[in-house]
Each structure stands twice: as structure tokens, then as C-alpha cells.
Coordinates of C-alpha atoms in Angstrom, one line a residue:
M1 CA 24.0 5.9 19.9
V2 CA 27.1 7.8 18.4
A3 CA 30.5 7.3 19.8
T4 CA 32.3 9.9 21.9
T5 CA 35.5 11.1 21.3
A6 CA 36.9 10.0 24.5
Q7 CA 36.0 6.5 22.8
Q8 CA 38.3 6.8 20.1
P9 CA 42.2 6.8 20.9
F10 CA 42.7 9.1 18.2
T11 CA 40.8 12.3 18.1
T12 CA 41.7 13.8 14.6
A13 CA 42.2 10.6 12.2
R14 CA 39.3 8.8 14.3
I15 CA 41.6 5.3 14.2
P16 CA 39.5 2.5 15.8
A17 CA 41.3 0.6 18.2
G18 CA 43.6 -2.6 16.9
S19 CA 43.8 -0.7 13.2
W20 CA 47.7 -2.0 14.1
I21 CA 47.1 -5.8 14.1
F22 CA 45.2 -4.5 10.9
A23 CA 47.8 -3.0 9.8
I24 CA 50.3 -6.1 10.1
R25 CA 48.7 -8.5 8.4
V26 CA 48.4 -6.1 5.5
W27 CA 51.8 -5.9 5.5
L28 CA 52.3 -9.7 5.6
A29 CA 50.0 -10.1 3.0
T30 CA 51.8 -7.7 0.8
I31 CA 55.5 -9.5 1.5
L32 CA 54.0 -12.9 0.7
A33 CA 52.4 -11.2 -2.5
L34 CA 55.6 -10.5 -3.7
F35 CA 57.3 -13.4 -2.6
V36 CA 55.2 -15.2 -4.7
S37 CA 55.2 -13.4 -7.8
F38 CA 58.5 -13.5 -7.5
W39 CA 58.9 -17.2 -7.4
L40 CA 56.5 -17.0 -10.5
Q41 CA 58.4 -14.6 -12.3
L42 CA 55.8 -12.5 -13.2
E43 CA 56.0 -9.8 -15.0
A44 CA 54.1 -7.0 -12.9
P45 CA 55.1 -8.4 -9.0
F46 CA 53.5 -4.8 -7.8
T47 CA 49.8 -5.9 -9.9
A48 CA 49.8 -8.6 -6.7
A49 CA 50.5 -5.6 -3.8
V50 CA 48.5 -3.2 -5.3
T51 CA 45.5 -6.1 -5.1
V52 CA 46.4 -6.6 -1.7
A53 CA 46.1 -3.3 -0.7
I54 CA 42.5 -3.0 -2.5
L55 CA 41.4 -5.8 -0.7
A56 CA 42.5 -4.6 2.8
E57 CA 39.3 -4.8 5.0
P58 CA 39.0 -5.5 8.7
T59 CA 37.1 -8.7 9.0
R60 CA 37.7 -11.8 7.1
G61 CA 34.2 -12.0 5.6
Q62 CA 34.9 -7.8 4.1
A63 CA 38.0 -9.0 2.1
L64 CA 37.0 -12.4 0.9
E65 CA 33.4 -11.1 -0.6
K66 CA 35.9 -7.9 -2.4
A67 CA 38.1 -10.5 -3.3
A68 CA 35.1 -12.4 -5.4
F69 CA 33.7 -8.9 -7.2
R70 CA 37.6 -7.9 -8.3
L71 CA 37.7 -11.1 -10.1
T72 CA 34.2 -11.2 -11.6
G73 CA 35.0 -7.3 -12.4
T74 CA 38.5 -8.4 -13.7
I75 CA 36.9 -10.9 -15.8
V76 CA 34.2 -8.8 -17.6
G77 CA 36.6 -5.8 -18.1
V78 CA 39.2 -8.5 -19.4
A79 CA 36.4 -9.6 -22.0
A80 CA 35.7 -6.1 -22.8
S81 CA 38.9 -5.1 -23.4
I82 CA 39.1 -7.7 -25.9
A83 CA 36.4 -7.3 -27.6
I84 CA 37.2 -3.2 -28.0
T85 CA 40.8 -4.0 -28.7
G86 CA 39.6 -6.2 -31.4
L87 CA 36.9 -4.4 -33.1
F88 CA 39.2 -0.8 -33.6
S89 CA 42.6 -2.3 -33.3
Q90 CA 43.9 0.2 -35.9
A91 CA 42.0 3.3 -34.8
R92 CA 43.3 5.0 -31.5
D93 CA 40.9 7.6 -31.5
L94 CA 38.2 5.0 -31.3
I95 CA 39.2 3.2 -28.7
L96 CA 39.5 5.7 -26.5
L97 CA 35.5 6.3 -27.5
A98 CA 34.6 2.7 -26.4
S99 CA 36.7 3.3 -23.0
A100 CA 34.9 6.3 -22.4
V101 CA 31.6 5.0 -23.4
W102 CA 32.0 1.8 -21.8
L103 CA 33.7 3.0 -18.8
G104 CA 29.9 5.3 -18.3
L105 CA 28.0 2.1 -19.0
C106 CA 29.8 0.7 -15.6
V107 CA 29.5 4.0 -13.8
F108 CA 25.9 3.6 -14.7
S109 CA 25.6 0.2 -13.1
A110 CA 27.6 1.3 -10.6
K111 CA 25.4 4.0 -9.7
L112 CA 22.4 1.5 -9.0
L113 CA 24.1 -0.9 -6.6
D114 CA 25.9 -0.6 -3.2
G115 CA 29.3 -2.1 -1.0
N116 CA 30.7 -4.3 -3.4
R117 CA 29.0 -5.1 -6.5
A118 CA 29.4 -1.1 -7.0
Y119 CA 33.0 -1.7 -6.3
A120 CA 33.1 -4.6 -9.6
A121 CA 31.4 -2.5 -11.8
V122 CA 33.1 0.5 -11.6
L123 CA 36.4 -2.0 -11.7
S124 CA 35.3 -3.5 -15.2
G125 CA 35.2 0.1 -16.0
Y126 CA 38.5 0.8 -15.1
T127 CA 40.5 -2.1 -16.6
V128 CA 39.4 -1.8 -19.9
A129 CA 42.1 1.6 -19.6
N130 CA 44.7 -0.7 -18.2
I131 CA 44.7 -2.9 -20.9
A132 CA 43.2 -2.1 -23.8
I133 CA 44.7 1.4 -24.0
Q134 CA 48.1 0.6 -21.8
Q135 CA 48.0 -1.8 -24.6
I136 CA 47.1 0.8 -27.8
D137 CA 50.1 1.0 -29.4
S138 CA 50.5 -3.4 -29.5
P139 CA 46.9 -4.7 -29.3
Q140 CA 48.5 -8.0 -30.1
H141 CA 50.1 -8.3 -26.4
V142 CA 46.1 -7.2 -24.9
F143 CA 45.6 -11.0 -24.4
G144 CA 48.8 -11.7 -22.7
A145 CA 48.9 -8.6 -20.6
S146 CA 45.0 -9.9 -19.2
V147 CA 46.9 -12.9 -18.6
E148 CA 49.5 -11.7 -16.7
R149 CA 46.9 -9.4 -14.3
G150 CA 44.5 -11.9 -13.7
A151 CA 47.8 -14.2 -12.7
A152 CA 48.9 -11.4 -10.5
I153 CA 45.1 -10.9 -9.2
A154 CA 44.7 -14.7 -8.1
V155 CA 47.9 -14.4 -6.1
G156 CA 47.3 -11.1 -4.2
I157 CA 44.1 -12.4 -3.5
V158 CA 45.2 -15.9 -2.3
S159 CA 47.5 -14.0 0.1
V160 CA 45.1 -11.9 1.6
A161 CA 43.3 -15.1 2.5
V162 CA 46.1 -17.0 4.2
V163 CA 47.5 -14.0 6.2
N164 CA 43.9 -13.3 7.1
V165 CA 43.3 -17.3 8.1
L166 CA 46.7 -17.4 9.9
M167 CA 46.7 -14.6 11.8
S168 CA 42.1 -15.3 12.7
A169 CA 41.5 -11.8 11.1
P170 CA 38.3 -11.1 12.9
D171 CA 34.7 -12.2 11.4
R172 CA 31.8 -9.8 11.5
Q173 CA 29.0 -12.4 12.5
S174 CA 28.9 -12.0 16.0
S175 CA 29.7 -8.5 16.0
L176 CA 26.6 -8.0 13.4
A177 CA 24.4 -10.0 16.0
V178 CA 25.0 -7.2 18.5
Q179 CA 25.0 -4.2 16.6
L180 CA 21.6 -5.4 15.5
A181 CA 20.5 -6.0 18.5
A182 CA 21.4 -2.6 19.8
I183 CA 19.6 -0.9 17.1
H184 CA 16.4 -3.1 18.0
R185 CA 16.9 -1.8 22.1
R186 CA 16.9 2.2 20.1
V187 CA 14.3 1.5 17.9
R188 CA 11.7 -0.1 21.1
N189 CA 13.1 3.1 23.0
Y190 CA 12.1 5.0 20.0
A191 CA 8.5 3.8 20.4
S192 CA 8.1 4.8 23.9
A193 CA 9.7 8.3 22.9
A194 CA 7.2 8.8 19.9
F195 CA 4.2 9.3 22.4
C196 CA 6.2 12.3 24.0
G197 CA 6.9 13.9 21.1
E198 CA 10.4 12.5 19.7
G199 CA 11.5 14.9 17.1
D200 CA 12.2 13.4 13.4
W201 CA 16.3 13.0 14.0
V202 CA 16.2 10.1 15.9
F203 CA 14.4 8.1 13.1
L204 CA 16.7 9.3 10.4
A205 CA 19.7 8.2 12.6
L206 CA 18.5 4.7 13.2
V207 CA 17.4 4.2 9.4
R208 CA 20.8 5.4 8.3
D209 CA 22.3 3.0 10.6
I210 CA 20.0 -0.2 10.0
V211 CA 20.1 0.7 5.6
G212 CA 24.2 1.3 6.5
L213 CA 24.6 -2.1 7.7
R214 CA 23.7 -4.1 4.7
P215 CA 26.9 -4.4 2.9
D216 CA 28.2 -6.2 5.6
V217 CA 25.1 -8.2 6.0
A218 CA 26.1 -9.6 2.5
S219 CA 30.2 -9.8 3.5
V220 CA 29.0 -12.4 6.1
A221 CA 27.9 -14.8 3.7
L222 CA 31.4 -15.5 2.9
E223 CA 33.0 -16.4 6.6
S224 CA 32.2 -19.6 7.4
S225 CA 30.4 -22.9 6.2
S226 CA 27.2 -21.3 8.4
G227 CA 27.5 -17.8 6.6
T228 CA 24.4 -18.1 4.7
V229 CA 22.4 -18.8 7.1
V230 CA 23.8 -15.9 9.4
S231 CA 23.6 -14.0 6.3
A232 CA 19.7 -14.7 5.6
A233 CA 18.5 -14.2 9.2
A234 CA 20.9 -11.2 9.5
R235 CA 19.2 -9.7 6.4
S236 CA 15.6 -10.2 7.8
A237 CA 15.9 -9.1 10.7
A238 CA 17.3 -5.8 9.4
V239 CA 13.8 -5.9 6.9
S240 CA 12.2 -6.4 10.0
L241 CA 13.6 -3.5 11.5
V242 CA 12.8 -0.8 9.3
A243 CA 9.1 -2.0 9.3
E244 CA 9.1 -1.5 13.3
L245 CA 10.5 2.0 13.2
Q246 CA 8.0 3.0 10.7
A247 CA 5.2 0.6 12.6
A248 CA 6.5 3.1 15.4
R249 CA 6.3 6.0 13.8
V250 CA 3.1 6.0 11.7
F251 CA 1.2 4.0 14.2
N252 CA 2.5 6.3 17.3
A253 CA 2.6 9.6 16.3
G254 CA 2.4 11.4 19.1
H255 CA -0.9 12.1 19.3
A256 CA -4.4 10.6 20.9
D257 CA -6.7 9.1 18.2
P258 CA -10.2 10.1 18.4
E259 CA -11.4 6.4 17.8
P260 CA -10.0 3.8 20.4
E261 CA -10.0 1.0 17.7
A262 CA -7.7 2.2 15.7
S263 CA -5.3 3.5 18.4
A264 CA -5.4 -0.2 20.1
W265 CA -5.2 -2.0 16.4
K266 CA -1.8 0.4 16.0
M267 CA -0.4 -1.1 19.2
R268 CA -1.4 -4.5 18.1
E269 CA 0.3 -4.2 14.6
L270 CA 3.5 -2.5 16.3
L271 CA 3.7 -5.5 18.6
Q272 CA 3.5 -8.0 16.0
R273 CA 6.3 -6.3 14.1
D274 CA 8.3 -5.8 17.3
D275 CA 8.0 -9.8 17.6
H276 CA 9.1 -10.5 14.1
V277 CA 12.2 -9.1 15.0
C278 CA 12.7 -11.0 17.9
Q279 CA 12.3 -13.7 15.6
D280 CA 14.7 -12.8 13.6
L281 CA 17.2 -12.4 15.9
L282 CA 17.1 -15.4 18.1
A283 CA 17.9 -16.7 14.7
L284 CA 20.8 -15.1 14.1
R285 CA 22.1 -16.2 17.1
S286 CA 21.2 -19.4 17.0
V287 CA 22.8 -19.5 12.9
K288 CA 19.4 -21.0 12.0
W289 CA 17.0 -19.5 9.1
P290 CA 14.5 -17.5 9.8
S291 CA 11.5 -17.8 9.7
R292 CA 10.6 -15.8 6.7
L293 CA 13.2 -15.1 3.9
Q294 CA 13.4 -11.9 3.3
R295 CA 15.6 -9.4 0.6
A296 CA 16.8 -6.0 1.4
P297 CA 16.1 -3.9 -2.1
V298 CA 18.0 -0.7 -2.8
Y299 CA 16.3 1.8 -4.0
C300 CA 17.8 2.8 -7.7
S301 CA 17.7 6.4 -9.1
F302 CA 18.0 5.5 -12.9
R303 CA 18.1 9.2 -13.7
I304 CA 21.2 10.0 -11.4
A305 CA 22.9 6.9 -12.6
A306 CA 22.5 8.5 -16.0
D307 CA 23.4 11.8 -15.1
T308 CA 26.6 10.4 -13.6
A309 CA 27.2 7.9 -16.0
V310 CA 27.5 11.0 -18.8
R311 CA 29.7 12.8 -16.3
A312 CA 32.2 10.1 -16.1
A313 CA 32.4 9.5 -19.7
L314 CA 33.0 13.0 -20.4
W315 CA 35.6 13.3 -18.0
F316 CA 37.8 10.5 -19.3
A317 CA 36.8 11.7 -23.0
I318 CA 38.2 14.8 -21.5
A319 CA 41.4 13.6 -20.6
S320 CA 42.1 11.4 -23.0
T321 CA 42.0 14.3 -25.5
L322 CA 44.1 16.6 -23.7
F323 CA 46.7 14.0 -24.0
V324 CA 46.4 13.1 -27.5
W325 CA 46.8 16.8 -28.2
A326 CA 49.7 17.1 -26.0
G327 CA 51.2 14.2 -28.3
W328 CA 52.3 13.3 -24.9
S329 CA 53.2 9.3 -26.1
A330 CA 53.1 7.2 -22.3
A331 CA 49.8 9.4 -21.5
S332 CA 48.0 5.8 -21.2
A333 CA 49.1 5.2 -17.6
S334 CA 47.6 8.8 -16.6
L335 CA 44.4 7.8 -19.0
Y336 CA 44.6 4.1 -16.8
L337 CA 44.4 6.5 -13.6
V338 CA 41.6 9.3 -14.7
A339 CA 39.8 6.3 -15.4
T340 CA 40.3 4.7 -12.0
V341 CA 40.3 8.1 -9.8
A342 CA 36.5 8.9 -11.5
A343 CA 35.3 5.4 -11.4
L344 CA 35.6 5.1 -7.9
G345 CA 34.7 8.4 -6.8
V346 CA 31.4 8.0 -7.9
I347 CA 30.6 5.5 -5.6
T348 CA 31.9 7.9 -3.1
P349 CA 29.5 10.8 -1.8
N350 CA 31.3 13.4 -2.9
S351 CA 33.2 12.4 -6.0
R352 CA 35.4 15.8 -6.5
G353 CA 36.1 15.2 -3.1
F354 CA 37.6 12.1 -3.2
T355 CA 39.3 13.7 -6.5
A356 CA 40.6 16.5 -4.1
I357 CA 42.0 13.7 -1.7
A358 CA 43.8 11.6 -4.7
L359 CA 45.6 15.1 -5.8
V360 CA 46.9 15.9 -2.3
G361 CA 48.0 12.0 -2.0
G362 CA 49.7 11.6 -4.8
P363 CA 52.4 13.7 -4.1
V364 CA 52.9 12.3 -0.5
A365 CA 52.5 8.9 -1.6
V366 CA 55.8 10.0 -4.7
V367 CA 57.9 11.7 -1.6
V368 CA 57.2 8.8 0.5
A369 CA 58.0 6.6 -2.5
G370 CA 61.1 8.1 -3.4
I371 CA 62.0 7.7 0.3
L372 CA 61.7 4.6 0.4
E373 CA 63.4 3.4 -3.2
F374 CA 66.5 5.7 -3.2
I375 CA 67.1 6.7 0.9
V376 CA 66.2 3.1 2.3
L377 CA 67.0 0.5 0.5
D378 CA 69.4 2.5 -2.1
G379 CA 70.5 0.1 -4.4
A380 CA 69.7 -3.0 -2.1
D381 CA 68.4 -6.2 -4.0
A382 CA 67.9 -9.0 -1.4
F383 CA 64.1 -9.7 -0.6
P384 CA 64.6 -9.8 3.0
A385 CA 65.6 -5.8 2.7
L386 CA 63.0 -5.7 0.7
A387 CA 60.5 -6.8 3.6
I388 CA 62.1 -4.8 6.3
A389 CA 62.0 -1.9 3.9
L390 CA 58.0 -1.9 3.0
A391 CA 57.0 -2.6 6.6
P392 CA 56.7 1.0 8.4
F393 CA 55.9 2.9 4.8
T394 CA 53.2 0.1 4.7
I395 CA 52.0 -0.3 7.6
G396 CA 51.5 3.1 8.7
A397 CA 49.7 4.0 5.2
A398 CA 47.7 0.8 6.4
F399 CA 46.8 2.0 10.0
L400 CA 44.9 5.1 8.4
V401 CA 42.7 2.6 6.3
P402 CA 40.1 2.1 8.6
S403 CA 39.7 5.5 9.9
Q404 CA 36.2 7.0 10.3
S405 CA 36.7 10.3 8.8
P406 CA 36.9 10.0 5.0
V407 CA 40.2 12.6 4.2
W408 CA 42.8 10.0 6.8
S409 CA 40.8 6.9 4.9
G410 CA 41.3 8.2 1.7
L411 CA 45.3 8.9 2.2
G412 CA 45.8 6.1 3.9
R413 CA 44.1 4.3 0.9
I414 CA 45.9 5.8 -1.8
N415 CA 49.3 5.7 -0.3
L416 CA 48.7 1.9 -0.2
I417 CA 48.3 2.0 -3.4
A418 CA 50.7 4.4 -4.5
I419 CA 53.8 3.2 -3.2
P420 CA 53.9 0.1 -4.7
T421 CA 52.7 1.1 -7.9
I422 CA 55.5 4.3 -7.8
L423 CA 58.4 1.5 -6.2
A424 CA 57.2 -1.0 -9.2
P425 CA 59.3 -4.2 -7.3
S426 CA 60.9 -6.2 -9.8
N427 CA 63.7 -9.3 -9.1
P428 CA 66.3 -7.7 -9.3
Q429 CA 65.5 -4.0 -8.2
A430 CA 65.9 -1.6 -11.1
Y431 CA 66.8 1.8 -9.5
D432 CA 65.9 3.8 -12.7
P433 CA 65.4 7.9 -11.2
Q434 CA 63.7 8.3 -15.0
A435 CA 61.1 5.9 -14.7
F436 CA 60.3 7.0 -11.0
L437 CA 60.3 10.7 -12.2
F438 CA 57.7 9.7 -15.5
T439 CA 55.6 7.1 -12.9
S440 CA 55.4 10.2 -10.1
L441 CA 54.0 12.5 -12.7
F442 CA 51.4 10.1 -14.2
I443 CA 50.1 9.8 -10.2
V444 CA 50.4 13.4 -9.7
A445 CA 49.1 14.5 -13.5
A446 CA 45.8 12.2 -13.8
P447 CA 44.0 13.3 -10.6
A448 CA 44.9 17.2 -11.7
V449 CA 43.2 16.8 -15.3
L450 CA 40.0 14.8 -13.7
L451 CA 39.3 17.7 -11.1
A452 CA 40.1 20.3 -13.8
A453 CA 37.5 18.3 -16.0
Q454 CA 35.2 17.8 -12.7
M455 CA 35.2 21.8 -13.0
L456 CA 34.6 22.1 -16.4
I457 CA 31.5 19.5 -15.6
P458 CA 30.7 19.4 -12.1
P459 CA 29.6 16.1 -11.1
V460 CA 25.8 15.8 -10.1
S461 CA 25.6 18.5 -7.0
C462 CA 24.3 16.8 -3.7
E463 CA 21.2 19.4 -4.0
K464 CA 19.8 18.5 -7.3
Q465 CA 20.1 14.3 -6.0
R466 CA 18.2 15.3 -3.0
N467 CA 15.5 17.3 -4.8
R468 CA 15.9 14.5 -7.9
L469 CA 15.1 11.6 -4.9
L470 CA 11.8 14.1 -3.3
A471 CA 10.2 13.9 -6.8
E472 CA 10.7 10.2 -7.3
A473 CA 9.2 9.5 -3.8
R474 CA 6.3 12.5 -4.9
G475 CA 5.9 10.5 -8.2
E476 CA 4.9 7.1 -6.7
L477 CA 1.5 7.4 -5.7
E478 CA 0.3 3.7 -6.0
P479 CA 2.2 0.7 -4.5
D480 CA 4.1 -0.9 -7.5
N481 CA 5.2 -4.1 -5.9
R482 CA 8.4 -4.4 -7.7
N483 CA 9.6 -7.8 -8.4
G484 CA 7.2 -9.4 -6.0
E485 CA 7.8 -7.2 -3.2
T486 CA 6.6 -7.8 0.8
R487 CA 5.7 -4.3 2.2
E488 CA 8.2 -5.2 4.5
E489 CA 11.1 -5.1 1.5
A490 CA 9.3 -2.6 0.2
A491 CA 9.3 -0.4 3.2
F492 CA 13.2 -1.2 3.2
R493 CA 13.9 0.0 -0.2
D494 CA 12.0 3.3 0.7
A495 CA 14.4 3.6 3.8
S496 CA 17.7 3.3 1.5
R497 CA 16.0 6.1 -0.4
I498 CA 16.0 8.2 2.8
G499 CA 19.8 6.7 3.5
Q500 CA 20.6 8.1 0.1
F501 CA 18.9 11.3 0.2
L502 CA 21.0 11.7 4.0
S503 CA 24.1 10.8 2.3
A504 CA 24.1 13.8 -0.5
E505 CA 26.5 16.3 1.5
G506 CA 26.0 19.8 1.8
T507 CA 23.2 21.6 3.9
Q508 CA 19.8 19.7 4.8
D509 CA 16.5 21.1 4.1
N510 CA 14.6 20.9 7.4
R511 CA 11.3 20.7 5.2
A512 CA 12.9 18.7 2.3
I513 CA 13.4 16.0 5.1
A514 CA 10.1 16.3 6.7
E515 CA 8.3 16.3 3.2
M516 CA 11.0 13.2 2.5
L517 CA 9.5 11.4 6.2
A518 CA 5.8 12.3 4.7
L519 CA 6.2 10.4 1.9
F520 CA 8.1 7.5 3.5
D521 CA 4.2 7.7 5.9
R522 CA 2.6 7.6 2.8
S523 CA 4.0 4.8 0.7
A524 CA 3.9 2.5 3.7
M525 CA 0.2 3.5 4.6
I526 CA -0.7 2.7 0.8
R527 CA 0.9 -0.4 0.8
L528 CA -0.8 -1.6 4.1
C529 CA -4.5 -0.7 3.3
S530 CA -4.0 -1.9 -0.1
T531 CA -2.9 -5.3 1.2
K532 CA -6.2 -4.9 3.7
L533 CA -8.5 -4.0 1.0
T534 CA -7.4 -7.1 -1.8
Q535 CA -9.1 -9.2 1.0
F536 CA -12.5 -7.4 0.0
A537 CA -12.2 -7.8 -3.7
D538 CA -15.0 -10.5 -4.7
G539 CA -17.0 -10.0 -1.3
P540 CA -19.8 -7.6 -1.3
L541 CA -17.7 -5.1 0.5
A542 CA -16.1 -5.3 -3.5
P543 CA -17.5 -2.3 -4.0
L544 CA -16.4 0.0 -1.0
A545 CA -13.0 -1.0 -1.4
R546 CA -13.1 0.0 -5.0
Q547 CA -13.8 3.5 -3.8
A548 CA -11.6 3.4 -1.1
R549 CA -8.7 3.0 -3.7
E550 CA -9.9 5.5 -5.9
A551 CA -10.2 7.9 -3.2
I552 CA -6.6 6.7 -1.9
G553 CA -5.5 8.0 -5.5
T554 CA -7.6 11.1 -5.4
R555 CA -6.5 11.9 -1.7
D556 CA -10.4 12.4 -0.5
T557 CA -9.3 12.3 2.7
A558 CA -13.3 13.0 3.3
A559 CA -14.2 9.9 1.1
L560 CA -11.7 7.3 3.3
R561 CA -13.1 8.7 6.4
A562 CA -16.5 7.9 5.2
I563 CA -15.5 4.3 4.1
A564 CA -13.9 3.5 7.2
R565 CA -17.3 4.4 8.9
A566 CA -19.5 2.1 6.2
L567 CA -16.6 -0.8 7.0
R568 CA -17.0 -0.5 10.8
E569 CA -20.6 -0.9 10.5
N570 CA -20.5 -3.9 8.8
A571 CA -17.6 -5.3 11.1
S572 CA -19.0 -8.5 13.5
H573 CA -16.6 -7.2 16.2
K574 CA -13.3 -5.0 17.0
D575 CA -11.0 -6.9 15.8
A576 CA -12.9 -8.1 12.5
I577 CA -11.1 -7.1 8.9
E578 CA -13.8 -4.8 8.5
A579 CA -12.7 -2.7 11.8
E580 CA -8.7 -3.0 11.4
T581 CA -8.9 -1.9 7.4
A582 CA -11.5 1.1 8.6
A583 CA -8.5 1.8 11.3
C584 CA -6.2 1.8 8.5
L585 CA -8.2 4.0 6.2
V586 CA -8.6 6.6 9.0
L587 CA -4.5 6.1 9.6
I588 CA -4.1 7.2 5.7
S589 CA -6.6 9.7 5.6
D590 CA -4.1 11.4 8.6
T591 CA -1.0 10.6 6.6
I592 CA -2.6 12.2 3.4
D593 CA -3.3 15.2 5.5
R594 CA 0.1 15.8 7.4
A595 CA 1.6 15.1 3.4
N596 CA -1.3 17.8 1.8
R597 CA -0.2 20.9 4.7
L598 CA 3.6 19.9 3.8
N599 CA 2.9 20.7 0.3
L600 CA 0.6 23.9 1.0
S601 CA 4.2 25.0 3.3
R602 CA 7.1 24.3 0.6
E603 CA 4.2 26.1 -2.3
A604 CA 3.8 29.3 0.2
I605 CA 7.4 29.2 0.4

């Protein structure tokens, strides 16, 4: 389940095998982007190189998806920049205030999304800081700066795509199918071990692995002409895996049922879920549309999103106030970096930790860029010299990006972006020590100011996030059927909430985890019972169905068991819908009893 350290060539940085090839691709794409930018005589060629650094992803589909969302986020950010500048062109303070509000709105949207969609949301937020604030003293140049930025980004995207095609960058389709099949085997093993009292940690690991594949499943849609079909099949397989895992947990709870009908029905339900997974995996391997198209919704906590958005806006406002109070005429560059680090940090598990990595990586990038500009290049103005000189620095930074360690990966990404930003390649190259010192100061000052703001107004703590997610799970007493979700899709959404609960760093409370799992069980059973009871809405058993719904709402387990006995008496045979519904009601009563015992234990503490 978990790779051992012996499988990793570098135990400290945990860098996957084959990262050298990826790093060489990044270097070639950077050189191509700079060459085309020089040929087109763009004003800021380094923006194209920075785009390559941002789009540096191990697989072709991930890079293409990120490129598409980068274009989308840039367009939205440019439109916002033009609107803000047009409305407040004569008021610097209002531009800064509007930029802070816009950044907060974009962060709010990002916290409701995941993967590259969240990246596009925050990108549109800090693009305003890059365009509107950079041109705060010359608002008439906003449109021109937007066009230049868009052109440089397009050059970077095309460069990445060309190099990935020529060097046959790996795709995700084949490995995704293998990974889903491996998870399916683990789910089956968990289902068998559940009878032997297997603990919750295996279940949690499986939930995290399945939910964590959601961004990868979306990225394969752009890898080939059949990518949309592959993505749909993989998405349905992931949703079906969560449904089977939930069935293995709830219906194989590790104890024998007093009623053999319920036990037999639970086994049939588990086998049916397993058959659905097999069908979806077969469709994935055969590159065919799955028989059941399913969505994989992500859980959205609006309260956490709002709290994070307010904090991000306040961090930017504090930094703006500090720079304005200091009277630093060139503070716009640092404000752009403050917005960038703050926005990107909120889509990581630890935003303050991300800022700390930026604070450490900034000086490292300054030293490396200084060595590159004033020692290695040392006045050279030929493009081949620039290409060769960039090789060790770009390849070295890109080599760290795929690392499974957040610290090493973050340092690699920061240096990959900061080195071309500080060097600012141009044609001809300008070796200006003063400009280098100013840029270096901006790179170091921005995360330092942001970290100070985050110390003053801390990010939403991991404990608060976990408590909020737990409180929201407790509040879902009835099936809400959001956007017409099926039972399987709703279970995946609840599983994504468990994934968010686990991703909140810090000491995990075993009682809180147990309660979250009990609430997950309860929600799944309520949806299942609701579906079964709907079949009696217009028949002679409608009063019993209505009483069962009321008993579920009031958590009256004794009434649920009595209704189950009445339904069983009306069943013509053991496989009748009345018998299945009776078994379901018995199971939901057991689930509610377990949840009640956890609540009593929590209140006693």
C-alpha cells in the first residue's frame, strides 16, 4: 500500500525515478520559450520562462490541463484588472482595496474547487496584482501590459506542448488504470478482513487514495482523442470504488447479524457494488464509455472558504498598508509576490508553511541567480551561452519538483520560477547590479511581510477546519440530493470530506475520526433507506414508510426495528423489496446506535 524507502532512489527528498528526463524537458521548453520570445521581441521574455516553470508537470495531460486553466485564469484576471483600473484609475488606495477584495473572492472560489480549477481561481486573483498594481501609476498601460502577458503565456504553453510531444512525455491513462485496479484489490482485501475486525486506518488510507485521484482523472481528458472516454470511465470507477468500500465497511461490520436475512442481503449488496467496479474497470481498459456515467463531486465547506478568503484579503491589505506607509516607490513588485504566495498557499494543506518555504527558497534563488548572472554568464550576450548556462540551474530545480516531500518540491518550484524572474533574460542581456539587488529585495521582502501578516492574523487552523467539517457532517441529518446526485455520487462527496479532514495537518483525534466515520456510515444508510422507502410512497405500506422516515429523523431505533418487523411480515419471500427494506432499517438502527454511543463518549469527555 505504501512505498518503502528502498523503492525511492533518494530517501530524503523522495524523488521518483525518471525525474532527470522530466527536468531535461523543462529545460528544453524554457530555452524554446525564451528563443521564441526573443524572436517576437516581447517586452518580458522571462514571463514565458516562468509559464514553463508553472506548467512543469510530469505527465502530458496534467501540463495541458494546467495550461488550459492558466489561460482561463489569466483572461478572467486581465478582465478584472481592466475593470478595477477603469473604475479607480485616479485613486491608488481604492485600487489596492479593490485588489484585496478581488483576491479574497478568488480565494473563496478556490477553496470550493480542487486541482487545477483551484489554481485557475487563485491565478485570476493575483493576476490583478501583477497587472493593475504594477501599472498603478500608469493605468493607460494596463491593456498593453495585458496583451504582452497573454502573448508570453501563450509562448510558454506552446513551448511546453511542443517539447512534450517531441520527447514523448508520459501520459497518465495506462498508469491510472493500473492504479485503480490495485486499489480495487485492496478494497476486496479490506472487505474480507472486515470480518476479522480490521481497523479503520486501512479504510481511511483507501478513502484518501481514491479521492486523491480525482485531479488525475480529470487531467487524462486532454491526453488523447479518447481522453474524454477514459476520464469518464476512470471517474465512474473511482465513484464505484467508494461505494464498494462503504458497503464493505457498513455491511461487513465485523459482527454476525442476529437476522440471517439481513446478513444475506448485505452480502448481495457488496457483490453488486463489486460487479459495478469490475464493469467500470473493464470500460477503462477497453476505452469505452461506462454503462453508468457518474460524477465525482467534491465536498465544499463554504464556512472554511469564507474564513480563508477574509484572511487572504486582510494579509494583502496589511502588506499594502505597510508598503504605502513606508513610501517605497517600487513596492508594486513585492505586492504582486505577496498576492501570489498568499493565493497559492491557500490551496495547499499548510498556507503558513508554504510561505515559510517561499521565505527560505527566495534567498536561495537570489544566490543561485547571482551566480548565474555575474559569474557563469559574466557579460555574455549570445543565446547559446544563455541556454548552456541555464541548464544546470533549471535542470537542478526541476529535478526537485516531482519530489513527494512538500519541502523539496516547494523549493524546486520556487527556484524554477524565481531564477528566470530575477535573471530577467533580455536581448541583449542587461547586467545591472542595481536592478538585480532591487529584484532580489522584492523576492525576499514579499514572503517576509506575508509571514508577518500571517503571524498577526493566523490562517484557519487545522483543528478549526476539522471541527468545522465534523460539525457540518453532524448537521446533515437528511439526504439532501444535491444537484440530483445518485447515492454513489453522494458517498463520494462525503468521502472527499473525509479526505479534507485527514489533509488538515496536526495531531489527529482518534475519537473525532471515529465520529466522522460513523457519520459517513449514517449518511450512506439514510440515503439507502430513503431510496428503498420511496418505493412504498403510493402503496398500502405508505404509512409504514412515513413512520420510518420520521423515526430516522428522530433517531428512534426501537421504532425502526418495529417497522422492520412489520415490513418483513408483509414480504412474500426473503428477496422481496419489503424484506430488503426491513434489513436496511435494521442496519440504519445499528448505525444510529453506534453513532449515539460515540456521542455519549464525546460528551462524557
